[in-house]
Coordinates of C-alpha atoms in Angstrom, one line a residue:
Chain A
M16 CA -35.4 -21.1 20.1
N17 CA -35.3 -18.3 17.5
L18 CA -33.2 -15.3 16.3
Q19 CA -35.2 -12.6 18.6
E20 CA -34.5 -15.0 21.7
L21 CA -30.9 -15.2 20.9
I22 CA -30.4 -11.5 20.4
K23 CA -32.1 -10.9 23.9
L24 CA -29.9 -13.5 25.4
E25 CA -26.9 -11.8 23.9
N26 CA -28.0 -8.4 25.2
H27 CA -28.5 -9.8 28.5
I28 CA -25.0 -11.4 28.6
A29 CA -23.4 -7.8 27.5
E30 CA -25.4 -6.1 30.4
L31 CA -24.1 -8.6 32.9
K32 CA -20.4 -8.3 31.8
E33 CA -20.6 -4.4 31.9
M34 CA -22.2 -4.8 35.5
S35 CA -19.3 -7.2 36.5
T36 CA -16.7 -4.7 35.3
N37 CA -18.3 -1.7 36.8
H38 CA -19.1 -3.4 40.1
H39 CA -16.1 -5.6 40.4
L40 CA -18.5 -8.7 40.6
D41 CA -17.2 -12.0 39.8
L42 CA -19.7 -13.3 37.5
T43 CA -17.5 -15.8 35.6
E44 CA -19.5 -18.8 36.0
V45 CA -23.0 -17.3 35.3
L46 CA -21.4 -15.8 32.0
N47 CA -19.6 -18.8 31.0
N48 CA -22.8 -20.8 31.1
L49 CA -24.9 -18.0 29.3
E50 CA -22.3 -18.0 26.7
Q51 CA -22.3 -21.5 26.1
K52 CA -26.0 -21.6 25.7
A53 CA -25.9 -18.8 23.3
N54 CA -23.2 -20.7 21.3
E55 CA -25.5 -23.7 21.4
I56 CA -28.6 -21.7 20.0
R57 CA -26.3 -19.8 17.4
N58 CA -24.9 -23.3 16.1
H59 CA -28.4 -24.7 15.9
L60 CA -29.7 -21.6 14.0
N61 CA -26.6 -21.5 11.7
E62 CA -26.8 -25.1 11.1
N63 CA -30.5 -24.6 9.8
M64 CA -29.4 -21.8 7.6
K65 CA -29.3 -23.0 4.0
V66 CA -26.3 -22.8 1.9
W67 CA -28.2 -20.3 -0.5
D68 CA -29.0 -18.0 2.4
K69 CA -25.4 -18.0 3.4
I70 CA -24.5 -17.1 -0.3
K71 CA -27.1 -14.1 -0.2
L72 CA -26.0 -12.9 3.1
C73 CA -22.2 -12.7 2.2
R74 CA -23.0 -10.9 -1.0
I75 CA -25.3 -8.2 0.4
Q76 CA -24.3 -4.5 -0.1
Q77 CA -23.9 -3.8 3.6
R78 CA -21.4 -6.6 3.9
P79 CA -18.3 -5.1 5.4
T80 CA -15.4 -4.6 3.0
T81 CA -11.7 -5.1 3.1
L82 CA -11.2 -1.4 3.9
D83 CA -13.8 -1.6 6.7
Y84 CA -12.0 -4.5 8.5
I85 CA -8.6 -2.8 7.9
H86 CA -9.8 0.4 9.7
H87 CA -11.2 -1.4 12.6
I88 CA -8.4 -4.0 13.2
F89 CA -5.3 -2.1 12.4
E90 CA -3.7 1.4 13.3
D91 CA -1.7 3.6 11.3
F92 CA -2.7 2.2 7.9
I93 CA -0.9 3.6 4.9
E94 CA -2.3 2.6 1.4
L95 CA 0.1 1.9 -1.1
H96 CA -0.8 2.0 -4.9
G97 CA 0.1 0.7 -8.1
D98 CA 1.9 -2.2 -9.9
R99 CA 4.8 0.0 -11.3
L100 CA 3.8 -1.2 -14.7
Y101 CA 0.8 -0.3 -16.1
G102 CA -2.0 0.9 -13.5
D103 CA -3.4 1.0 -10.0
D104 CA -6.5 -1.4 -9.4
P105 CA -9.1 0.0 -7.2
A106 CA -10.5 -3.5 -6.9
L107 CA -7.7 -4.5 -4.7
V108 CA -6.3 -2.5 -1.8
S109 CA -2.9 -2.8 -0.2
G110 CA -0.7 -1.2 2.3
I111 CA 1.2 -1.3 5.7
A112 CA -0.1 -0.9 9.1
I113 CA 0.4 -1.7 12.7
F114 CA -1.6 -4.5 14.7
D115 CA -0.7 -5.1 18.3
G116 CA 2.2 -3.1 17.9
M117 CA 3.5 -5.2 15.1
P118 CA 4.2 -4.0 11.6
I119 CA 2.0 -5.8 9.1
T120 CA 1.5 -5.6 5.6
V121 CA -2.4 -6.0 4.7
L122 CA -4.1 -6.3 1.5
G123 CA -7.5 -7.7 0.1
N124 CA -10.1 -7.4 -2.8
Q125 CA -12.3 -4.4 -2.5
K126 CA -15.9 -4.3 -3.3
G127 CA -17.8 -0.9 -3.3
K128 CA -20.0 0.5 -0.8
N129 CA -22.8 1.6 -3.2
T130 CA -23.5 1.2 -6.9
K131 CA -21.2 4.0 -7.9
D132 CA -18.5 2.9 -5.8
N133 CA -19.0 -0.7 -7.0
I134 CA -18.6 0.5 -10.6
Y135 CA -15.3 2.2 -9.7
R136 CA -14.2 -1.0 -7.8
R137 CA -15.4 -3.4 -10.5
F138 CA -17.4 -5.4 -8.0
G139 CA -14.1 -6.4 -6.3
M140 CA -13.0 -8.0 -9.6
S141 CA -9.3 -7.5 -10.2
Q142 CA -7.5 -6.6 -13.4
P143 CA -3.9 -8.0 -13.9
E144 CA -2.7 -4.9 -12.4
G145 CA -4.4 -5.8 -9.1
Y146 CA -2.6 -8.9 -8.7
R147 CA 0.8 -7.4 -9.8
K148 CA 0.3 -4.8 -7.0
A149 CA -0.5 -7.5 -4.6
L150 CA 2.6 -9.2 -5.6
R151 CA 4.8 -6.1 -5.5
I152 CA 3.5 -5.2 -2.0
M153 CA 4.0 -8.8 -0.6
Q154 CA 7.5 -9.1 -1.9
Q155 CA 8.2 -5.9 0.1
A156 CA 6.7 -7.4 3.2
N157 CA 8.7 -10.5 2.6
K158 CA 12.0 -8.2 2.1
F159 CA 11.2 -6.2 5.3
N160 CA 10.2 -9.3 7.4
R161 CA 6.4 -8.2 7.8
P162 CA 3.8 -10.7 8.2
I163 CA 1.1 -10.6 5.6
V164 CA -2.6 -10.5 6.2
T165 CA -4.9 -10.9 3.2
F166 CA -8.9 -10.2 3.1
I167 CA -10.5 -12.4 0.4
N168 CA -13.8 -11.0 -1.0
T169 CA -14.3 -11.3 -4.8
P170 CA -16.7 -12.8 -7.5
G171 CA -13.7 -13.6 -9.3
A172 CA -10.9 -12.1 -11.4
F173 CA -12.2 -9.6 -13.9
P174 CA -13.1 -11.4 -17.2
G175 CA -12.4 -9.1 -19.9
R176 CA -10.4 -8.6 -23.2
E177 CA -7.9 -6.1 -21.7
A178 CA -7.4 -8.5 -18.9
E179 CA -6.5 -11.3 -21.2
E180 CA -4.2 -9.0 -23.3
R181 CA -2.3 -8.0 -20.2
G182 CA -2.0 -11.6 -18.9
Q183 CA -4.6 -12.3 -16.3
S184 CA -3.5 -16.1 -16.1
V185 CA 0.2 -15.1 -15.7
A186 CA -0.7 -12.5 -13.1
I187 CA -2.5 -14.9 -10.9
A188 CA 0.0 -17.9 -11.6
S189 CA 2.9 -15.7 -10.5
N190 CA 1.2 -15.0 -7.3
L191 CA 0.6 -18.5 -6.4
R192 CA 4.2 -19.5 -6.9
E193 CA 5.6 -16.3 -5.4
M194 CA 3.4 -16.6 -2.2
A195 CA 4.8 -20.2 -1.8
S196 CA 8.4 -18.7 -1.6
F197 CA 7.8 -16.1 1.2
E198 CA 9.4 -16.5 4.6
V199 CA 7.0 -14.6 6.4
P200 CA 3.8 -15.6 7.9
I201 CA 0.8 -15.3 5.7
I202 CA -2.6 -15.1 7.0
C203 CA -5.7 -15.2 4.7
I204 CA -9.3 -14.6 5.6
V205 CA -12.1 -15.1 3.3
I206 CA -14.7 -12.2 4.5
G207 CA -17.2 -12.7 1.7
E208 CA -17.2 -14.3 -1.6
G209 CA -14.1 -16.6 -2.5
G210 CA -14.4 -16.6 -6.1
S211 CA -12.0 -19.1 -7.7
G212 CA -8.5 -18.1 -9.2
G213 CA -9.1 -14.3 -8.4
A214 CA -9.5 -15.5 -4.6
L215 CA -6.7 -18.0 -4.7
A216 CA -4.3 -15.3 -6.0
L217 CA -4.5 -14.0 -2.4
G218 CA -5.0 -17.2 -0.8
I219 CA -1.8 -19.1 -0.5
G220 CA -1.4 -18.7 3.4
N221 CA 0.1 -20.6 6.4
R222 CA -3.6 -20.0 8.0
I223 CA -6.6 -19.9 6.0
F224 CA -9.8 -18.7 7.7
M225 CA -13.2 -18.0 6.8
L226 CA -16.1 -16.2 8.2
E227 CA -19.2 -18.4 9.0
N228 CA -21.3 -17.2 6.2
T229 CA -18.8 -17.0 3.4
F230 CA -18.1 -19.4 0.6
Y231 CA -14.9 -20.3 -1.3
S232 CA -15.4 -22.1 -4.8
V233 CA -13.7 -23.1 -7.9
I234 CA -16.6 -21.5 -9.7
S235 CA -19.6 -19.4 -8.8
P236 CA -22.8 -21.4 -8.3
E237 CA -24.4 -19.5 -11.1
G238 CA -21.4 -20.3 -13.3
A239 CA -21.5 -23.8 -12.5
A240 CA -25.3 -24.2 -12.9
A241 CA -24.9 -22.6 -16.6
L242 CA -21.9 -24.8 -17.5
L243 CA -23.2 -28.1 -16.1
W244 CA -27.0 -27.8 -16.6
K245 CA -27.2 -24.8 -19.0
D246 CA -29.4 -23.1 -16.7
A247 CA -28.2 -20.3 -14.2
T248 CA -31.5 -20.5 -12.3
Q249 CA -30.3 -23.9 -10.9
A250 CA -27.6 -22.1 -9.0
K251 CA -29.1 -22.9 -5.6
R252 CA -28.9 -26.6 -6.6
A253 CA -25.2 -26.2 -7.8
A254 CA -24.3 -24.4 -4.6
E255 CA -25.2 -27.1 -2.4
A256 CA -23.4 -29.8 -4.7
L257 CA -20.2 -27.8 -4.7
K258 CA -19.8 -27.9 -1.0
I259 CA -18.5 -24.3 -0.7
T260 CA -19.3 -23.2 2.8
A261 CA -16.8 -22.4 5.4
K262 CA -18.0 -25.6 7.3
D263 CA -17.8 -27.7 4.0
L264 CA -14.1 -26.5 3.5
M265 CA -13.4 -27.2 7.1
K266 CA -14.5 -30.7 6.7
L267 CA -12.5 -31.0 3.5
G268 CA -9.4 -30.0 5.3
V269 CA -8.9 -26.8 3.1
I270 CA -9.1 -24.3 5.7
D271 CA -7.7 -24.0 9.3
E272 CA -10.8 -22.4 11.1
V273 CA -14.3 -20.7 10.7
I274 CA -14.3 -17.4 12.5
K275 CA -17.8 -17.0 13.8
E276 CA -20.1 -13.9 12.8
P277 CA -22.4 -11.9 14.9
V278 CA -26.0 -13.0 14.8
G279 CA -27.6 -12.1 11.4
G280 CA -24.0 -11.7 9.8
A281 CA -20.9 -9.6 10.0
H282 CA -22.8 -6.3 8.8
N283 CA -25.0 -6.4 12.1
D284 CA -22.0 -5.7 14.3
L285 CA -18.7 -4.6 12.3
L286 CA -17.0 -3.9 15.7
L287 CA -17.9 -7.3 17.3
Q288 CA -16.9 -9.0 13.9
S289 CA -13.6 -7.2 13.9
Q290 CA -12.9 -8.4 17.6
Y291 CA -13.5 -11.9 16.6
I292 CA -11.1 -11.6 13.6
K293 CA -8.6 -10.0 15.9
Q294 CA -8.7 -12.8 18.2
T295 CA -7.9 -15.5 15.5
L296 CA -5.3 -13.2 14.1
R297 CA -3.4 -12.6 17.2
K298 CA -3.3 -16.3 18.0
A299 CA -2.0 -17.3 14.4
L300 CA 0.5 -14.6 14.5
Q301 CA 1.9 -15.8 17.9
E302 CA 1.9 -19.5 16.8
L303 CA 3.7 -18.7 13.4
G304 CA 5.9 -15.8 14.6
H305 CA 7.9 -18.2 16.8
L306 CA 8.7 -20.5 13.9
D307 CA 11.9 -19.9 11.9
K308 CA 11.8 -18.4 8.4
G309 CA 12.5 -21.7 6.5
I310 CA 9.9 -23.6 8.6
I311 CA 7.2 -20.9 7.7
R312 CA 7.8 -21.4 4.2
Q313 CA 7.8 -25.3 4.6
Q314 CA 4.7 -25.4 6.6
R315 CA 2.9 -23.4 3.9
Y316 CA 4.1 -25.7 1.3
D317 CA 3.1 -28.9 3.5
K318 CA -0.4 -27.5 3.9
F319 CA -1.2 -27.3 0.1
R320 CA 0.9 -30.4 -0.8
K321 CA -1.5 -32.6 1.2
I322 CA -4.7 -31.4 -0.4
G323 CA -6.5 -33.8 -2.6
E324 CA -8.1 -37.2 -2.6
Y325 CA -7.4 -39.9 -4.8
M326 CA -6.9 -43.7 -4.7
D327 CA -4.9 -46.6 -6.5
E328 CA -6.8 -49.1 -8.5
I329 CA -5.6 -51.8 -10.8
L330 CA -7.5 -51.8 -14.0
G331 CA -9.3 -55.0 -14.9
Chain B
M19 CA 11.6 28.7 -16.7
N20 CA 10.9 30.8 -13.7
I21 CA 9.1 28.3 -11.4
Y22 CA 9.9 30.0 -8.0
P23 CA 7.2 32.1 -6.8
L24 CA 9.7 34.1 -4.5
K25 CA 11.6 35.8 -7.6
R26 CA 9.5 38.8 -7.9
E27 CA 9.5 42.2 -9.7
K28 CA 11.4 44.8 -7.7
K29 CA 8.7 47.3 -7.7
D30 CA 6.3 44.9 -6.0
L31 CA 8.2 43.4 -3.1
N32 CA 5.6 42.0 -1.0
S33 CA 2.8 40.5 -3.1
F34 CA 2.8 37.2 -5.2
T35 CA 0.5 36.3 -8.1
C36 CA -0.3 32.6 -8.4
K37 CA 0.3 31.4 -11.8
S38 CA -2.2 28.5 -11.4
C39 CA -5.3 30.4 -10.0
G40 CA -4.4 34.0 -10.8
E41 CA -5.1 35.0 -7.2
T42 CA -2.6 37.7 -5.7
Y43 CA -1.9 37.9 -2.1
D44 CA 0.8 38.7 0.4
E45 CA 4.1 36.8 -0.1
F46 CA 4.3 36.0 3.6
L47 CA 1.0 33.8 3.3
M48 CA 2.9 31.8 0.8
K49 CA 6.0 31.2 2.6
K50 CA 4.2 30.4 5.8
E51 CA 2.7 27.5 3.9
W52 CA 5.9 26.2 2.5
N53 CA 5.2 27.6 -0.9
V54 CA 1.9 26.2 -1.3
C55 CA -0.7 28.6 -2.7
P56 CA -3.2 29.1 0.2
K57 CA -6.1 29.5 -2.4
C58 CA -5.4 26.7 -5.1
Q59 CA -3.0 24.4 -3.3
Y60 CA -0.6 24.7 -6.2
H61 CA 2.7 23.3 -4.9
Y62 CA 5.5 25.5 -5.9
P63 CA 9.1 24.3 -5.4
V64 CA 10.9 24.9 -2.3
T65 CA 14.6 25.2 -1.8
A66 CA 16.7 22.1 -0.5
Y67 CA 17.4 24.0 3.0
D68 CA 13.7 24.9 3.4
R69 CA 12.8 21.2 2.5
I70 CA 15.2 20.0 5.2
L71 CA 13.6 22.5 7.8
M72 CA 10.2 21.3 7.0
I73 CA 10.7 17.6 7.0
T74 CA 13.2 16.8 9.7
D75 CA 13.1 17.4 13.3
S76 CA 14.3 20.5 14.4
G77 CA 18.1 20.9 14.9
S78 CA 18.7 17.3 13.8
F79 CA 20.3 17.6 10.5
S80 CA 23.9 17.5 9.8
E81 CA 25.1 17.9 6.4
F82 CA 27.6 15.6 4.2
D83 CA 30.0 16.7 1.5
K84 CA 29.1 20.3 1.7
C85 CA 32.0 21.4 -0.3
L86 CA 31.6 18.9 -3.1
T87 CA 31.2 20.7 -6.2
S88 CA 31.1 20.3 -10.2
V89 CA 34.2 20.8 -12.4
D90 CA 34.2 21.2 -16.0
P91 CA 35.3 17.8 -17.5
L92 CA 34.4 18.5 -21.2
N93 CA 35.3 22.1 -21.1
F94 CA 31.7 22.7 -22.3
P95 CA 30.9 26.3 -23.7
E96 CA 29.6 28.6 -21.1
Y97 CA 29.4 25.8 -18.5
K98 CA 31.9 27.4 -16.1
D99 CA 30.2 30.8 -16.2
K100 CA 26.9 29.0 -15.4
L101 CA 28.1 27.3 -12.6
I102 CA 29.6 30.5 -10.9
S103 CA 26.3 32.3 -11.4
D104 CA 24.2 29.6 -10.0
K105 CA 26.4 29.3 -7.0
K106 CA 26.0 33.1 -6.5
N107 CA 22.5 33.1 -6.7
T108 CA 21.7 30.0 -4.8
S109 CA 24.7 30.0 -2.2
L110 CA 24.7 26.1 -3.0
N111 CA 27.7 24.2 -4.3
D112 CA 25.6 22.1 -6.4
G113 CA 22.2 20.7 -7.1
V114 CA 21.7 18.3 -3.9
I115 CA 22.2 18.6 -0.4
T116 CA 22.9 15.4 1.7
G117 CA 23.2 14.6 5.2
E118 CA 21.7 12.8 8.3
A119 CA 18.9 13.8 10.3
F120 CA 15.8 12.6 12.5
I121 CA 12.3 12.6 11.1
G122 CA 9.5 12.0 13.8
G123 CA 12.3 10.6 16.1
Y124 CA 13.5 8.1 13.6
P125 CA 17.2 8.4 12.2
V126 CA 17.5 8.9 8.5
V127 CA 19.9 9.6 5.7
I128 CA 18.4 12.3 3.6
G129 CA 19.1 13.9 0.2
V130 CA 17.2 17.0 -1.2
M131 CA 17.6 18.3 -4.6
D132 CA 17.3 22.1 -5.5
S133 CA 16.0 22.8 -8.9
R134 CA 17.3 26.4 -8.8
F135 CA 20.8 25.0 -9.4
R136 CA 21.1 24.0 -13.2
M137 CA 17.5 23.0 -13.0
G138 CA 18.6 20.4 -10.3
S139 CA 20.3 18.5 -13.2
M140 CA 22.4 15.6 -12.3
G141 CA 26.2 15.9 -13.2
S142 CA 29.1 14.1 -11.7
A143 CA 28.9 16.1 -8.2
V144 CA 25.2 15.3 -7.8
G145 CA 25.6 11.7 -8.7
E146 CA 28.5 11.5 -6.4
K147 CA 26.6 13.0 -3.3
I148 CA 23.7 10.9 -3.9
T149 CA 26.0 7.9 -4.2
R150 CA 27.7 8.6 -1.0
S151 CA 24.4 9.3 0.8
I152 CA 23.4 5.7 -0.3
E153 CA 26.7 4.3 0.8
E154 CA 26.2 6.1 4.3
S155 CA 22.8 4.3 4.3
L156 CA 24.5 1.0 3.9
K157 CA 26.9 1.5 6.4
T158 CA 24.8 2.8 9.2
R159 CA 21.5 0.7 8.0
K160 CA 19.5 4.0 8.4
P161 CA 16.6 4.4 5.9
L162 CA 17.3 6.5 2.9
I163 CA 14.9 9.5 1.9
L164 CA 15.7 11.3 -1.4
F165 CA 13.8 14.3 -2.5
S166 CA 14.1 14.8 -6.2
A167 CA 13.6 17.9 -8.2
S168 CA 15.4 17.9 -11.5
G169 CA 15.1 18.5 -15.3
G170 CA 17.3 15.4 -15.7
A171 CA 20.8 14.6 -16.6
R172 CA 23.4 17.6 -16.9
M173 CA 24.2 17.9 -20.5
Q174 CA 27.3 19.9 -20.0
E175 CA 28.9 16.9 -18.5
G176 CA 27.8 14.7 -21.4
I177 CA 28.2 10.8 -21.1
L178 CA 29.6 11.3 -17.5
S179 CA 26.2 12.6 -16.7
L180 CA 24.6 9.9 -18.3
M181 CA 26.7 7.3 -16.1
Q182 CA 25.6 8.9 -12.8
M183 CA 22.1 7.3 -13.4
A184 CA 24.0 3.8 -13.8
K185 CA 26.3 4.7 -10.6
T186 CA 23.3 5.8 -8.4
S187 CA 21.0 2.9 -9.5
A188 CA 23.7 0.2 -9.0
A189 CA 24.4 1.7 -5.5
L190 CA 20.6 1.4 -4.7
E191 CA 20.8 -2.1 -5.9
Q192 CA 23.0 -2.9 -2.8
L193 CA 20.6 -1.0 -0.5
N194 CA 17.8 -3.3 -1.9
H195 CA 20.0 -6.2 -1.4
E196 CA 20.8 -5.4 2.1
K197 CA 16.9 -4.8 2.8
I198 CA 17.3 -1.2 3.9
L199 CA 14.3 1.0 3.3
F200 CA 14.4 3.5 0.6
V201 CA 11.7 6.2 0.3
S202 CA 11.7 8.4 -2.8
V203 CA 9.9 11.6 -2.8
L204 CA 9.2 13.1 -6.3
T205 CA 8.8 16.8 -6.5
N206 CA 8.0 19.2 -9.2
P207 CA 9.8 18.6 -11.6
T208 CA 11.5 15.2 -11.7
M209 CA 12.3 14.3 -15.3
G210 CA 14.5 12.5 -17.6
G211 CA 17.6 11.0 -16.3
V212 CA 16.6 11.4 -12.6
S213 CA 13.3 10.0 -13.1
A214 CA 14.6 7.2 -15.1
S215 CA 17.2 6.3 -12.3
F216 CA 17.2 6.6 -8.6
A217 CA 13.9 8.7 -8.2
S218 CA 11.8 5.6 -9.4
L219 CA 13.5 3.2 -7.4
G220 CA 12.1 3.7 -4.0
D221 CA 10.5 1.0 -1.9
I222 CA 8.0 3.5 -1.7
N223 CA 7.5 6.3 -4.2
I224 CA 5.6 9.2 -3.0
A225 CA 5.1 12.4 -5.1
E226 CA 3.6 16.0 -4.1
P227 CA 0.4 16.8 -5.9
Q228 CA 0.6 18.1 -9.4
A229 CA 4.3 17.7 -9.8
L230 CA 5.6 17.2 -13.2
I231 CA 7.2 13.8 -13.5
G232 CA 8.2 11.8 -16.7
F233 CA 11.0 10.8 -19.0
A234 CA 10.6 12.6 -22.0
G235 CA 9.3 16.1 -22.3
K236 CA 5.6 16.7 -23.3
R237 CA 6.4 18.9 -26.2
I238 CA 9.0 16.3 -27.5
I239 CA 6.4 13.6 -27.4
E240 CA 3.9 15.5 -29.0
Q241 CA 6.1 16.4 -31.9
T242 CA 7.1 12.8 -32.3
I243 CA 3.7 11.1 -32.2
R244 CA 1.7 14.2 -33.6
E245 CA -0.8 13.7 -31.1
E246 CA -2.0 16.1 -28.4
L247 CA -1.7 14.7 -25.0
P248 CA -4.0 15.0 -22.1
E249 CA -3.7 17.9 -19.9
N250 CA -2.7 15.9 -16.7
F251 CA -0.2 14.0 -18.7
Q252 CA 3.0 13.3 -16.6
T253 CA 1.4 14.8 -13.4
S254 CA 1.5 12.9 -10.1
E255 CA -2.2 12.3 -10.4
F256 CA -1.6 10.7 -13.9
L257 CA 1.3 8.5 -12.6
L258 CA -0.5 7.4 -9.6
E259 CA -3.3 6.1 -12.0
H260 CA -0.9 4.5 -13.9
G261 CA 0.8 2.4 -11.3
Q262 CA 3.9 4.3 -11.0
L263 CA 3.6 5.9 -7.5
D264 CA 2.4 4.6 -4.3
M265 CA 1.0 7.7 -2.9
V266 CA 0.6 11.4 -3.6
V267 CA 0.8 13.3 -0.4
K268 CA 0.2 17.1 0.2
R269 CA 3.2 19.0 1.4
S270 CA 1.6 19.7 4.8
E271 CA 1.0 16.1 5.4
L272 CA 4.4 14.9 4.2
K273 CA 6.3 14.9 7.4
Q274 CA 3.5 12.9 9.2
A275 CA 3.2 10.3 6.3
L276 CA 7.2 10.0 6.2
S277 CA 6.9 9.5 10.2
I278 CA 4.5 6.7 10.1
I279 CA 6.4 4.9 7.3
L280 CA 9.5 5.0 9.3
K281 CA 7.7 3.8 12.6
I282 CA 6.4 0.6 10.7
H283 CA 9.6 -0.2 9.2
H284 CA 11.5 0.5 12.5
L285 CA 9.4 -2.2 14.2
N286 CA 10.4 -5.9 14.2
F287 CA 7.6 -8.0 14.4
R288 CA 9.3 -10.9 16.1
E289 CA 10.1 -8.5 18.8
C290 CA 6.6 -7.4 19.2
L291 CA 5.4 -11.1 19.9

C-alpha cells in the first residue's frame, strides 16, 4: 500500500459518509471497517517515515501556524498585545476567544507565512517581551478563571544581545514557575517545532499534545550535531539519537497524546487537522473542567514531578 | 488648544476643514462619523454624552452623581472663574460623566471624560466620581469601562489633585483583587496624572487611533534631553509597539470590540461543560 492508495481510500470514505447522511443510510459498519483499514495503512506509512522527514515536514513554509489554527478552531478571537513593560513581540500571539461556547485564553509562537512575514515574526523566535506578554495574558486567564490553550511552534527563544540584556532567561524561568501555579486547565499543543526552552516557556500544561509529525527537543538537531560532533551536517544522525518525535515523547512519558495529521501532513488539510485538534481539546477540557482548582494545579505539578529516569547504586 | 472640530468661525457655519488632511467638507458628514474625518480617518475628540450615545445600548444609560462638582480648595487665582465659564460652555458639572448602562446587552459601569472641561483634568470631583464608579462596580460586580481624555492632574487643586491618582488606583486594586473586569479606553489626549494612574491599569487597555498618550509632554522631553523625538512619539501606535496597549481600535469598531470582550468575560467555562 502506498500514499496514493490511501488518499483514494480516504476519498472513498468521505463519499460514503456524505451518501449516508444525504440518503439516511446506515453505513456505520462498512465505514468503521474502512476507517480501520485506512488507519492501519496510515500507521504503516507513518512508521516508515524517517525522523528527518518529519522534521523537514514540520518546518515547511506551508505548515499551518498558530493564527491559522486559532481562526479555524475558535470563535470571536480578540488579539491582545504587549507586555506593558517594553514591547510587543510579533513572534508570539495571544488573546481571548470562545471554544464550544466556553471562554478561552489562547496563545502561541507565531511563524511567518512567507519570507517577509517570517522576518517580521523573527521565524517564531521570541524576545523576552514575548514571554512576558504570554505571562501577563495567562495571569489574566487565571484571574478570570479561563482555561489556557497554547500552541507551540518555535525553533527556540531568540538568541541575541538585546534578548540577553533584557533577561531572556528570567523571562522563560518566570513562565515555568508561574504556569505551575495557575488554577485553570492548561493545554499545550506542539504544532511544529518544539525548540527547547523557548517552547517549554509555553509548555507547562495539564495536558501536552503533539501533532504526529512534530518534534520537541532540548536542542535543535543541527545544534546538537555542531556541539557533539562539531559538524552540523550530522543533524540527521543527531535527530535520531535525541528521540524527539511525538511517538518518542509518548514512549518517554513526557506527553499525553499524539494527535494524528492528515495524509501528507497538516498543511494538506487544515480543516481536517483543526477538526482533529478540536476533538482532542474538547475531551481534555471536559476532563479537566470538572476538577477542583487546587486539583488542577496539583495534577500539573505531579505530572512534571514524576519525569526523569535514574537509579541508586552503591559505589565500589 | 482647539482640538474640537465643531467650534467654528461664525461666518462659516456648516463647513469644516480637517487639520490633519486639510480637506474641507460639510460638518454634517463629520458629525455622522462621530467626529472622525471621513477622508483621512483622523479621530477628533467627542463629547462625553456623544460617547455614551455611541457606545451604550440605546436608552440604557443612567447617570450617577450628576451634581457632583469642583470647589476651589486652595483659593487658586482665576480657578473659580474658569470653572464657571467651562460649566457654561459645556453644560457639564465637571470633567467626567459616570453611570451604568448596557453594552451589547451586557451590564457595565461606565465613566467618560470630557476634555472640553478644564482639558479633562482630574481634580477632586473627577477623582471622586471615578472612585465612586469603581466602588459601584465592586458592589454590583459589573465590569467597569472608563474612557479617558485628559491633560492630566488639575494644577489648580494642587496636591489634592495628585492624591486623586492614588485614590483611584487604590480603588482599582480592590477591583483587581475581586477579579472584576476593568477595560480602559484611552482617547485623545490621555496624558500626565491620568495616564499615570487609572487609565493605564486596565485588564485590557484599548486606544483609539493616533491618540496622544503619555506621561510628560513631548516639548518638555525634547527640552530636557535636547533630542528630537520621532514623529509618532506618544501616539497609540507607538504605545502599541512598545507594549503598553492591548489593542488600537477605530471608533467605528469600538462598540463591537467591547461587546465581544464583555461576552467572553460574562461566560463561565465550568457552566459550559
